Coordinates of N, CA and C in Angstrom, one line a residue:
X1 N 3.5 3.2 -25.9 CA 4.8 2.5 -25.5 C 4.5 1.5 -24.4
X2 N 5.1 0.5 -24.4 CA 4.7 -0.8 -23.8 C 5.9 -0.3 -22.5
X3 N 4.8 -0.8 -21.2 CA 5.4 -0.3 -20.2 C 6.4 -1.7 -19.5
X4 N 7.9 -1.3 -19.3 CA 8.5 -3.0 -19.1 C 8.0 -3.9 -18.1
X5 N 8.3 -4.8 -18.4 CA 7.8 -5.7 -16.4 C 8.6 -5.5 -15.4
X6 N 7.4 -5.3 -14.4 CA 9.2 -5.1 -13.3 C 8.5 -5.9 -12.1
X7 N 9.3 -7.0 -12.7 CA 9.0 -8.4 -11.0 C 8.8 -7.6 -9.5
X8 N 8.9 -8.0 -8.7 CA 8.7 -7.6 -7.3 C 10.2 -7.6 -7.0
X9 N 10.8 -6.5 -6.4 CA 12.3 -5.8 -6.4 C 13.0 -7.4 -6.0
X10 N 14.4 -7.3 -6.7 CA 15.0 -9.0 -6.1 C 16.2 -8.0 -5.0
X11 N 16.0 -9.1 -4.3 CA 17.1 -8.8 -2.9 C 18.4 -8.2 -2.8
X12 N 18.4 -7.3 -2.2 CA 19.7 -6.6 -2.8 C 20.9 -7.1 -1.8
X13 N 22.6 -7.0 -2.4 CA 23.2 -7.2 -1.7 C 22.7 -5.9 -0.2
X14 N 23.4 -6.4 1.2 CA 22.8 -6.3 2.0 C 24.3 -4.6 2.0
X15 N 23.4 -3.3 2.8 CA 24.4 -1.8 2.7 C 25.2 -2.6 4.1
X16 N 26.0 -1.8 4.1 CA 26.8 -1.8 5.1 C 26.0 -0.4 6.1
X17 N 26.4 -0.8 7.3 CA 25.5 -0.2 8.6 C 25.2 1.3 8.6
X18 N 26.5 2.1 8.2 CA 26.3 3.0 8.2 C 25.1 3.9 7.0
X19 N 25.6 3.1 5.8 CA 24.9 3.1 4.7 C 23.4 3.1 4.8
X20 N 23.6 1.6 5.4 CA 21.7 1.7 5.8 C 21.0 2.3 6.7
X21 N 21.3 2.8 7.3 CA 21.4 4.1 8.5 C 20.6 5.3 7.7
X22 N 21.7 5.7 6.7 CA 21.4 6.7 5.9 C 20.6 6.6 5.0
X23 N 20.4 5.7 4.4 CA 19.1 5.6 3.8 C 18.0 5.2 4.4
X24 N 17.5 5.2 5.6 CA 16.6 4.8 6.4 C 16.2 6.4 6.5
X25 N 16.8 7.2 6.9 CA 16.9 8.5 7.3 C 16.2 9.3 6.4
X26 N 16.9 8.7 4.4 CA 16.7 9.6 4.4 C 15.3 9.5 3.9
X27 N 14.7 8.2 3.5 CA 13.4 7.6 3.4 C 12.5 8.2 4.4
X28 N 12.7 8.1 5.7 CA 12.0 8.8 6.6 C 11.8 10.6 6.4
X29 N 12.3 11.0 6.1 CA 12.8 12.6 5.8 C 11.9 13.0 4.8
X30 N 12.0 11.8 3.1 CA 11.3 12.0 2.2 C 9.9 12.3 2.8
X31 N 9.1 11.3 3.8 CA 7.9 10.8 4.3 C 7.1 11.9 4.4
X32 N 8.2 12.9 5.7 CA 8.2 14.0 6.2 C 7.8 15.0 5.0
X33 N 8.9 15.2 4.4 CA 9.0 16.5 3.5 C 7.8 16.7 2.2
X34 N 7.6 15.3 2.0 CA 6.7 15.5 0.7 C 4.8 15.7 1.1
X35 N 4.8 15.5 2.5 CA 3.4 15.0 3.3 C 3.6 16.6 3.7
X36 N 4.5 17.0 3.7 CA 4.3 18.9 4.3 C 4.3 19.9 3.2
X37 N 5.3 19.4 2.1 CA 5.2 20.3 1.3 C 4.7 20.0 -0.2
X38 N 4.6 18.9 -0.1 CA 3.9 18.4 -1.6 C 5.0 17.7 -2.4
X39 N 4.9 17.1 -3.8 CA 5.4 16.8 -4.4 C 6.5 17.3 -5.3
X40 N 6.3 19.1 -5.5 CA 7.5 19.9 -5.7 C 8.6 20.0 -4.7
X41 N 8.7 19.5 -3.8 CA 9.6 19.7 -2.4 C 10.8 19.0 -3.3
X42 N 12.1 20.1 -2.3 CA 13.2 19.6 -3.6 C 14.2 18.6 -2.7
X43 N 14.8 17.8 -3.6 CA 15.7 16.7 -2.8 C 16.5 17.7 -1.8
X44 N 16.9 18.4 -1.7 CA 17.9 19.2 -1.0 C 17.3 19.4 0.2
X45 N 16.2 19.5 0.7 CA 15.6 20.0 1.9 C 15.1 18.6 2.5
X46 N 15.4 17.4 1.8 CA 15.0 16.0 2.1 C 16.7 15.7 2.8
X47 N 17.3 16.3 2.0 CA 18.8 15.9 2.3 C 19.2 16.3 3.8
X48 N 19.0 17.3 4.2 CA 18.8 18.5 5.0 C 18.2 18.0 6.2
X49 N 16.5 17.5 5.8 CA 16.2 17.0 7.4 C 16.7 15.6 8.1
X50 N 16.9 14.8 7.0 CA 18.0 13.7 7.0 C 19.1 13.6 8.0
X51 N 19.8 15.4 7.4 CA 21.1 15.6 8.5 C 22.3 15.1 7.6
X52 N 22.0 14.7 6.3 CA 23.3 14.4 5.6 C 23.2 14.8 4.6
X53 N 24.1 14.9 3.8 CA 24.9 15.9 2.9 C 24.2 15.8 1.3
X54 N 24.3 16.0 0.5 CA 23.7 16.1 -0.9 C 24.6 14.9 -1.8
X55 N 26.0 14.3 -1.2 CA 26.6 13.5 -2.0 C 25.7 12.2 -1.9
X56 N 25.8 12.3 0.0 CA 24.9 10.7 0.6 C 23.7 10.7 -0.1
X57 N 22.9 11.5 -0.4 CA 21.7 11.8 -1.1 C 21.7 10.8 -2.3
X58 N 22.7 11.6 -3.1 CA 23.2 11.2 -4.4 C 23.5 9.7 -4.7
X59 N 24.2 9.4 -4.0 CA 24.8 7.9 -3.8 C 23.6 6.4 -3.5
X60 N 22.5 7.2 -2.6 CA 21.5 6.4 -2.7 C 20.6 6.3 -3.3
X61 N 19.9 7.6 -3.6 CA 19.1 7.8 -4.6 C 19.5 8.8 -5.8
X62 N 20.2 8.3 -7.1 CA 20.8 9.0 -8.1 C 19.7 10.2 -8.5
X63 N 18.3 9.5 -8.6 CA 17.2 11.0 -9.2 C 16.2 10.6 -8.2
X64 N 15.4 11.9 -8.3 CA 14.4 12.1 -7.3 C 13.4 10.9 -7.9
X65 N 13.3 10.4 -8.9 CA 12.7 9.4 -9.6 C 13.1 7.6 -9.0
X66 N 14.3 7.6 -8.7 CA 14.7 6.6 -8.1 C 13.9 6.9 -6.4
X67 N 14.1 8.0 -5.9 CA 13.7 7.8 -4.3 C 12.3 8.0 -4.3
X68 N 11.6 8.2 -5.3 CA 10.4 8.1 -5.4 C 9.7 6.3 -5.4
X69 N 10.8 6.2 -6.5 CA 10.4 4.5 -6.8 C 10.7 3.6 -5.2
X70 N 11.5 4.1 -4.4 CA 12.2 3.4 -3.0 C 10.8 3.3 -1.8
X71 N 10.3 4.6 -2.5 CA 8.8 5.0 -1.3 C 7.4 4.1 -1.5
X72 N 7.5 4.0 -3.2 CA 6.5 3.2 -3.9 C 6.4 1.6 -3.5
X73 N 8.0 1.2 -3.0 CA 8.2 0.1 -3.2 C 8.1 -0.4 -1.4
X74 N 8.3 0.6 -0.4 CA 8.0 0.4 0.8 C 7.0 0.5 1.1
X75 N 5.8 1.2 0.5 CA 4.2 1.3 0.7 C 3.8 -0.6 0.3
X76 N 4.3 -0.3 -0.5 CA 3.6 -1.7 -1.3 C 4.1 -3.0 -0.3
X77 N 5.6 -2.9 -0.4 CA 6.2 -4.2 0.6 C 5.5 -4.2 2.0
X78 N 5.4 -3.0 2.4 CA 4.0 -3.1 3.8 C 2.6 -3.5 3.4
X79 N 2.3 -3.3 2.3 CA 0.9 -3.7 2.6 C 0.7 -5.3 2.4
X80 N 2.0 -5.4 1.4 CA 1.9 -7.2 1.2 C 2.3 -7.8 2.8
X81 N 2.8 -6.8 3.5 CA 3.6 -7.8 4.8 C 2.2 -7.4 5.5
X82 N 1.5 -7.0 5.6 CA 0.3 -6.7 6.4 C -0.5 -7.8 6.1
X83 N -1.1 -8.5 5.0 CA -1.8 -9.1 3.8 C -1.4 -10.7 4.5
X84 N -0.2 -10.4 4.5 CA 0.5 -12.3 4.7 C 0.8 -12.7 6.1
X85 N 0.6 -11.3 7.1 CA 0.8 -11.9 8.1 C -0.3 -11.6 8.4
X86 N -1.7 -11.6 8.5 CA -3.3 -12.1 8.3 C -3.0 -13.6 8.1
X87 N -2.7 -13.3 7.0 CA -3.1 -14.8 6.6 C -2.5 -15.8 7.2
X88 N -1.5 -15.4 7.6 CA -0.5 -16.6 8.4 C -0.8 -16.9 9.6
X89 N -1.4 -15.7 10.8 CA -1.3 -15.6 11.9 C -3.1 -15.6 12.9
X90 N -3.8 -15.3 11.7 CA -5.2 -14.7 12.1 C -6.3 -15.8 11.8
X91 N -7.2 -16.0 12.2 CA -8.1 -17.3 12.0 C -9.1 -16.7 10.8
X92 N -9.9 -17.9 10.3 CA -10.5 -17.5 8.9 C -11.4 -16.6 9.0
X93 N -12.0 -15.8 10.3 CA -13.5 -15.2 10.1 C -12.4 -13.3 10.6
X94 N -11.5 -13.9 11.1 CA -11.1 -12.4 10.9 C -9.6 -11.9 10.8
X95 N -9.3 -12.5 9.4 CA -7.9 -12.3 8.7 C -7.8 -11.4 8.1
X96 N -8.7 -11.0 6.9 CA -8.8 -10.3 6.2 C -9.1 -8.9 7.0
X97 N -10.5 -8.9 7.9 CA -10.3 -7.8 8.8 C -9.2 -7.4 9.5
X98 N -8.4 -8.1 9.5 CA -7.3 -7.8 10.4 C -6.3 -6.6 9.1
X99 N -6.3 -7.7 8.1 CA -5.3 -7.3 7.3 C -5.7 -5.8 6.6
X100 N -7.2 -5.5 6.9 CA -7.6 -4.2 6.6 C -7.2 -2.8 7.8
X101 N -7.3 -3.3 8.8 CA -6.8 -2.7 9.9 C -5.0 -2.3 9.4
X102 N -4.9 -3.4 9.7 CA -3.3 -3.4 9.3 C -2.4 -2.3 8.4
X103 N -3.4 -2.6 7.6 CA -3.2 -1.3 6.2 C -3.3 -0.2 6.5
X104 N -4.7 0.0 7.4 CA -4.5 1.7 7.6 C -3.9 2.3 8.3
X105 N -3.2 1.0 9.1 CA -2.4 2.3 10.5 C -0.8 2.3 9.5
X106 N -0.6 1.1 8.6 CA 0.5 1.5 7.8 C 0.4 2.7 7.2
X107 N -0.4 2.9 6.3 CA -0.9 4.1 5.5 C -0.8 5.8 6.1
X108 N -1.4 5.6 7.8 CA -2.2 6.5 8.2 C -0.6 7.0 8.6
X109 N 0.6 6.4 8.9 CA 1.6 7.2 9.2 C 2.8 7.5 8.0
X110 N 2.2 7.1 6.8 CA 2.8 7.7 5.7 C 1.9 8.7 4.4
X111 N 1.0 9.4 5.3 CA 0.0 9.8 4.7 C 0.3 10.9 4.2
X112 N -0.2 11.9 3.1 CA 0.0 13.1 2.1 C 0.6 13.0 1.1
X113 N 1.1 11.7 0.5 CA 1.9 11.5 -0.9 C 1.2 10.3 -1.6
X114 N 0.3 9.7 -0.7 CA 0.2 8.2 -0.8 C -0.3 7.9 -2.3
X115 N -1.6 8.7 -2.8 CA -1.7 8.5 -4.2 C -0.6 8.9 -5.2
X116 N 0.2 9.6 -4.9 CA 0.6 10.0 -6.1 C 2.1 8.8 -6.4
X117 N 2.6 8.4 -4.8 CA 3.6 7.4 -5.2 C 2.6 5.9 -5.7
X118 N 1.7 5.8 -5.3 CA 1.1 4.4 -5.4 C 1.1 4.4 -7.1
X119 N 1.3 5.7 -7.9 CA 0.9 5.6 -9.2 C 2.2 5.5 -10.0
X120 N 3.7 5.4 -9.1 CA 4.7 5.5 -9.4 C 5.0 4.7 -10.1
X121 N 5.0 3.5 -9.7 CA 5.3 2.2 -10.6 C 3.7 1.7 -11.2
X122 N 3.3 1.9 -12.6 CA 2.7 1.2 -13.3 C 1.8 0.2 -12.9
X123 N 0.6 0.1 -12.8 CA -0.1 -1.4 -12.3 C 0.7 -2.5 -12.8
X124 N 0.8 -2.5 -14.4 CA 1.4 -3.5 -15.2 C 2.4 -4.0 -15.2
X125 N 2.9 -3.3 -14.4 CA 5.0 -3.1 -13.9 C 5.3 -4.1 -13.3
X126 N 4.7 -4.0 -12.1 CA 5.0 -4.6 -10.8 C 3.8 -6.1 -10.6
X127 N 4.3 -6.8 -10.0 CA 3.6 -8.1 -10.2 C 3.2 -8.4 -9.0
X128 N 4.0 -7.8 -8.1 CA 3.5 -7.4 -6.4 C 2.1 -7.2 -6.0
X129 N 1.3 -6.4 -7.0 CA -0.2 -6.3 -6.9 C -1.2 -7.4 -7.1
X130 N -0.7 -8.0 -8.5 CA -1.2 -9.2 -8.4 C -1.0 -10.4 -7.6
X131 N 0.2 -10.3 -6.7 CA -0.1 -11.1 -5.2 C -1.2 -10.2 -4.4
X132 N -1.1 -9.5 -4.0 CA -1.8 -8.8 -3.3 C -3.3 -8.9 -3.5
X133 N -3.6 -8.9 -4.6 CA -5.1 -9.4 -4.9 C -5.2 -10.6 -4.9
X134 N -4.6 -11.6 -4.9 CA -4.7 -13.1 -4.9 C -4.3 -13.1 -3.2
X135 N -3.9 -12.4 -2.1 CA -3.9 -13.1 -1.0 C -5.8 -12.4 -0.4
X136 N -5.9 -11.1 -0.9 CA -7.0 -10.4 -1.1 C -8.0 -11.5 -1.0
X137 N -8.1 -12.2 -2.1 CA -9.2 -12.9 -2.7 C -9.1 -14.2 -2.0
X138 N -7.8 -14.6 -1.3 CA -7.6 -15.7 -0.2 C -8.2 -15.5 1.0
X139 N -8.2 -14.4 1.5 CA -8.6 -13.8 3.1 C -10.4 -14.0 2.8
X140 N -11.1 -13.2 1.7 CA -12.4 -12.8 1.3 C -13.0 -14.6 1.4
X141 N -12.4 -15.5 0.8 CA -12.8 -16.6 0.5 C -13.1 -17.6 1.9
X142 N -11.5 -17.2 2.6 CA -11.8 -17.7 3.8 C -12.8 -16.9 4.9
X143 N -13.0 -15.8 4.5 CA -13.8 -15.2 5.7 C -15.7 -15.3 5.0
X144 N -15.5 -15.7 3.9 CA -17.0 -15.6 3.1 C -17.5 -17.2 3.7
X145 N -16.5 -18.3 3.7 CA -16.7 -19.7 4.5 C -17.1 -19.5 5.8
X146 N -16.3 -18.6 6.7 CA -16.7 -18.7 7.9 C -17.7 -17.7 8.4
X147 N -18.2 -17.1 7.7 CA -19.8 -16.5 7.8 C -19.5 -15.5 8.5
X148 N -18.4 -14.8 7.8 CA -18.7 -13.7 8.8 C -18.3 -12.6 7.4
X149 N -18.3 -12.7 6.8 CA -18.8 -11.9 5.9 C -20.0 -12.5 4.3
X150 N -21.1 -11.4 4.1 CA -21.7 -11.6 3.2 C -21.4 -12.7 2.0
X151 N -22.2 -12.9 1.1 CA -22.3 -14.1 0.2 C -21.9 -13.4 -0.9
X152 N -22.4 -12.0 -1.1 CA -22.3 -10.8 -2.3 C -21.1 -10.2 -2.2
X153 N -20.3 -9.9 -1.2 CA -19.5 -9.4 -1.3 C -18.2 -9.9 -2.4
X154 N -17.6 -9.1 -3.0 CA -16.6 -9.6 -4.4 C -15.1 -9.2 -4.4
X155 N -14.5 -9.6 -5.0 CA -13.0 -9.0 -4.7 C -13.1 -7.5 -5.2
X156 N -13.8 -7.4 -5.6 CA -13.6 -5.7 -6.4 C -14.2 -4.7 -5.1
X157 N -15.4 -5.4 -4.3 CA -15.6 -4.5 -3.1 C -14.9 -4.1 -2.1
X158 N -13.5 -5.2 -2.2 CA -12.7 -5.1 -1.2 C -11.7 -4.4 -1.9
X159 N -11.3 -4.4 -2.9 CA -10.3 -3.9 -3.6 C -10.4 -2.0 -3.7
X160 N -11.9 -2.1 -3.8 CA -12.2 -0.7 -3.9 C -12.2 -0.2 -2.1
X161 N -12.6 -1.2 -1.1 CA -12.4 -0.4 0.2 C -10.9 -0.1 0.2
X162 N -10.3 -1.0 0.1 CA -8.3 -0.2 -0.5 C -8.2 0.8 -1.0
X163 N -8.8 1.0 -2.1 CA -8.4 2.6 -2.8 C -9.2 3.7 -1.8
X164 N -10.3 3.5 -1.6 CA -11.0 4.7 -0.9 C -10.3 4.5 0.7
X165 N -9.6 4.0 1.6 CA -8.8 4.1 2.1 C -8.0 4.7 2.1
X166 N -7.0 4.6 1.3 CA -5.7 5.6 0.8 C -6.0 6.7 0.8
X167 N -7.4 6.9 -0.6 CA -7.6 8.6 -0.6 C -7.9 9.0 0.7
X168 N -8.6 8.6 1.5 CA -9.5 9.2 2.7 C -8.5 9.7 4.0
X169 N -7.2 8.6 3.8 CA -6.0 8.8 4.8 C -5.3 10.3 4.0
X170 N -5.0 10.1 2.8 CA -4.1 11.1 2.4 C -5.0 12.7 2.6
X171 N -6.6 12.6 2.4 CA -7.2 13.6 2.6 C -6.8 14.0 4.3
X172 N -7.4 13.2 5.5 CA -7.9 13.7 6.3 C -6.8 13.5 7.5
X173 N -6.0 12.5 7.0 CA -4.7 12.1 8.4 C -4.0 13.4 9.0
X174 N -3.7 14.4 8.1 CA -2.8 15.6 8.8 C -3.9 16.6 9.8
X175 N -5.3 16.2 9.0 CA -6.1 17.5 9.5 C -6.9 16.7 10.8
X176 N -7.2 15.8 10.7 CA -8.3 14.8 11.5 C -7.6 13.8 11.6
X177 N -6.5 13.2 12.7 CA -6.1 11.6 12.8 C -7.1 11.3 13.3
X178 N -7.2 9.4 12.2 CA -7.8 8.6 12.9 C -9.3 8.4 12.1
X179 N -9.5 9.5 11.1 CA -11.2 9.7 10.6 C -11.1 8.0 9.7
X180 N -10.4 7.9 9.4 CA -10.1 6.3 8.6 C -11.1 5.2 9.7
X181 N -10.4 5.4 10.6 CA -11.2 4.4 11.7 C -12.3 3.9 11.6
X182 N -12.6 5.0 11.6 CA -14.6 4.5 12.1 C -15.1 4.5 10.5
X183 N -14.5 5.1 9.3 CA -14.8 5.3 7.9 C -14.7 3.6 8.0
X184 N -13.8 2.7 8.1 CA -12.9 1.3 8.0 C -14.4 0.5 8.6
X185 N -14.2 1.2 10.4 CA -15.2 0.5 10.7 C -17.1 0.0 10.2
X186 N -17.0 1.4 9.8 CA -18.4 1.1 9.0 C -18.6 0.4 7.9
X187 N -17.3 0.6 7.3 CA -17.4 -0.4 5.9 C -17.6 -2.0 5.8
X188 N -16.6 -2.3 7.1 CA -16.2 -3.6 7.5 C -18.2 -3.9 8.2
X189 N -18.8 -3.4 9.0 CA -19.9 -3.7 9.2 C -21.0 -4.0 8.0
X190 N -20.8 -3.2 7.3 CA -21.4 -2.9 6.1 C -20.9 -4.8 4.9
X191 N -19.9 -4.9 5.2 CA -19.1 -6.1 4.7 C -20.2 -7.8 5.3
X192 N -20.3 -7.4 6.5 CA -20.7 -8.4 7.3 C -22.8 -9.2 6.5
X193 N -22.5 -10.5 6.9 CA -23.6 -11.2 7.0 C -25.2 -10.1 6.9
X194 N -26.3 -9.9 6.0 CA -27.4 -9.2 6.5 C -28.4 -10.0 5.7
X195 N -29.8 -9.4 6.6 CA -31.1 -10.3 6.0 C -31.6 -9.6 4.5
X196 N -31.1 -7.9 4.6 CA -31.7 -7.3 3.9 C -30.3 -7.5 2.1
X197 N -31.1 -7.3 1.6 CA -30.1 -7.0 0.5 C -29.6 -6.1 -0.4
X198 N -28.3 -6.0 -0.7 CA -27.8 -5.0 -1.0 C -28.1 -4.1 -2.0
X199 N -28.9 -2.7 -2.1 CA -29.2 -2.2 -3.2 C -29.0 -2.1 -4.7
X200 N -27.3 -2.3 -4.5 CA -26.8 -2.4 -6.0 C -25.8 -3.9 -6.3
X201 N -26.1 -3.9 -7.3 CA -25.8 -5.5 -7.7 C -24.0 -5.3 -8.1
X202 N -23.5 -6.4 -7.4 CA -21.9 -6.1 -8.2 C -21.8 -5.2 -9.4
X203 N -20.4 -5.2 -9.4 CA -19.8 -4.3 -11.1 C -18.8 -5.3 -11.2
X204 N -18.1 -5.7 -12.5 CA -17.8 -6.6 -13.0 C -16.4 -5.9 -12.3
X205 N -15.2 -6.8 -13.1 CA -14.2 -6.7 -12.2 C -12.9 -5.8 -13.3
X206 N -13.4 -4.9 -14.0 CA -12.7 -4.4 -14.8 C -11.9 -3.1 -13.8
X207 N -12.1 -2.6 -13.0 CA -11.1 -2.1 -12.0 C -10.0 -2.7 -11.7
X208 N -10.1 -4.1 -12.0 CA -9.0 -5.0 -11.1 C -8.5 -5.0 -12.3
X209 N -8.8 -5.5 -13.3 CA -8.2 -6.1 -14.8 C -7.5 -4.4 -15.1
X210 N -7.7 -3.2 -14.4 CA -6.7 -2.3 -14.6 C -5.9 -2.3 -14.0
X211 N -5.4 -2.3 -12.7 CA -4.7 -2.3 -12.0 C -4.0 -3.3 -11.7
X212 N -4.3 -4.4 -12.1 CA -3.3 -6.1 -12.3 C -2.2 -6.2 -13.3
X213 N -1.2 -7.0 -13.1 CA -0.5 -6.9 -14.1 C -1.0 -8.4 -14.7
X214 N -0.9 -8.6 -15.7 CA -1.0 -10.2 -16.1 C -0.1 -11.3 -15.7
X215 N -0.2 -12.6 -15.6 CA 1.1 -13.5 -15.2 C 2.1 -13.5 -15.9
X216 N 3.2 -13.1 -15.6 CA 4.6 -12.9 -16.1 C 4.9 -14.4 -16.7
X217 N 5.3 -14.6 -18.3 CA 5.6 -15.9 -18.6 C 7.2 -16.1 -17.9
X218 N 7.1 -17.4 -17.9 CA 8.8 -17.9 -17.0 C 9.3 -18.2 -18.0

């Protein structure tokens, strides 16, 4: 079955205060409940640490499928706002580093569910990712110019320090804060300019061609 496209969420009329209150809450709550108890954890005990009622629950997120998709869509909208304000704000030799930093400390305080919602919405779904690898492949290009990172290095090496990120936060954040760090740090050195060369030769970029969606025709 062909999975539908789903553009990058369009702007919603704006809640009214109290409303968005409550859905802040209960987003925050979800963060909590599913990072302590796992993915069986039932909406009712999300509702609960919230402090509001099972209707307000209801009213914002119809199925636990909807508040799932809400979580998928604020991981993601942070890592693209991490990604573009690098690029906007950071000079060419250390944007991209920045925007890797960036990501983990987003990640590192939403950590214990992170794989399983990142798999919520479809690669092919969301078109969001495919920015994300094109600002990706924007940072890598400007920081490969300014010599502060290697000549070999590929969008798929960076793409893959992203995934092994995620898993490494969702494994080790509740038990060890912070092991991300110095994991980030070494990679990033490992990233940088060397005389010696790299033992293994790129891998083509079929990782990416999974997890991209194609260009949406207009």
């Amino acid at each position: 079955m062909t999975t539908p496209h789903r553009p990058a969420p369009a702007t919603p009329r704006p809640l009214r205060r109290d409303a968005a209150q409550n859905r802040e809450k209960l987003l925050r709550a979800a963060w909590e409940v599913f990072a302590e108890l796992g993915p069986d954890a039932g909406v009712e005990e999300i509702a609960a640490r919230a402090g509001v009622g099972m209707g307000t629950l209801y009213r914002r997120f119809p199925t636990k499928e909807s508040l799932l998709a809400a979580l998928s869509d604020e991981i993601l909208d942070s890592i693209l706002a991490c990604f573009r304000h690098a690029a906007e704000q950071q000079p060419d030799e250390l944007a991209l580093e920045q925007a890797l930093w960036d990501t983990g400390a987003v990640l590192a305080v939403r950590h214990g569910w992170l794989t399983r919602l990142w798999a919520a919405i479809p690669p092919e779904a969301d078109e969001r990712r495919a920015e994300l690898l094109t600002l990706v492949g924007d940072l890598l290009a400007r920081a490969r110019h300014a010599g502060r990172i290697r000549e070999d290095i590929t969008l798929t090496d960076v793409y893959a320090c992203l995934l092994a990120l995620r898993v490494l936060i969702d494994d080790t954040e509740g038990q060890v804060p912070g092991v991300w760090r110095r994991h980030l740090a070494i990679v990033l050195a490992g990233f940088r300019p060397a005389a010696e060369p790299l033992a293994c030769p790129p891998i083509d970029d079929a990782l990416l061609r999974a997890n991209t969606p194609e260009p949406h025709a207009q």
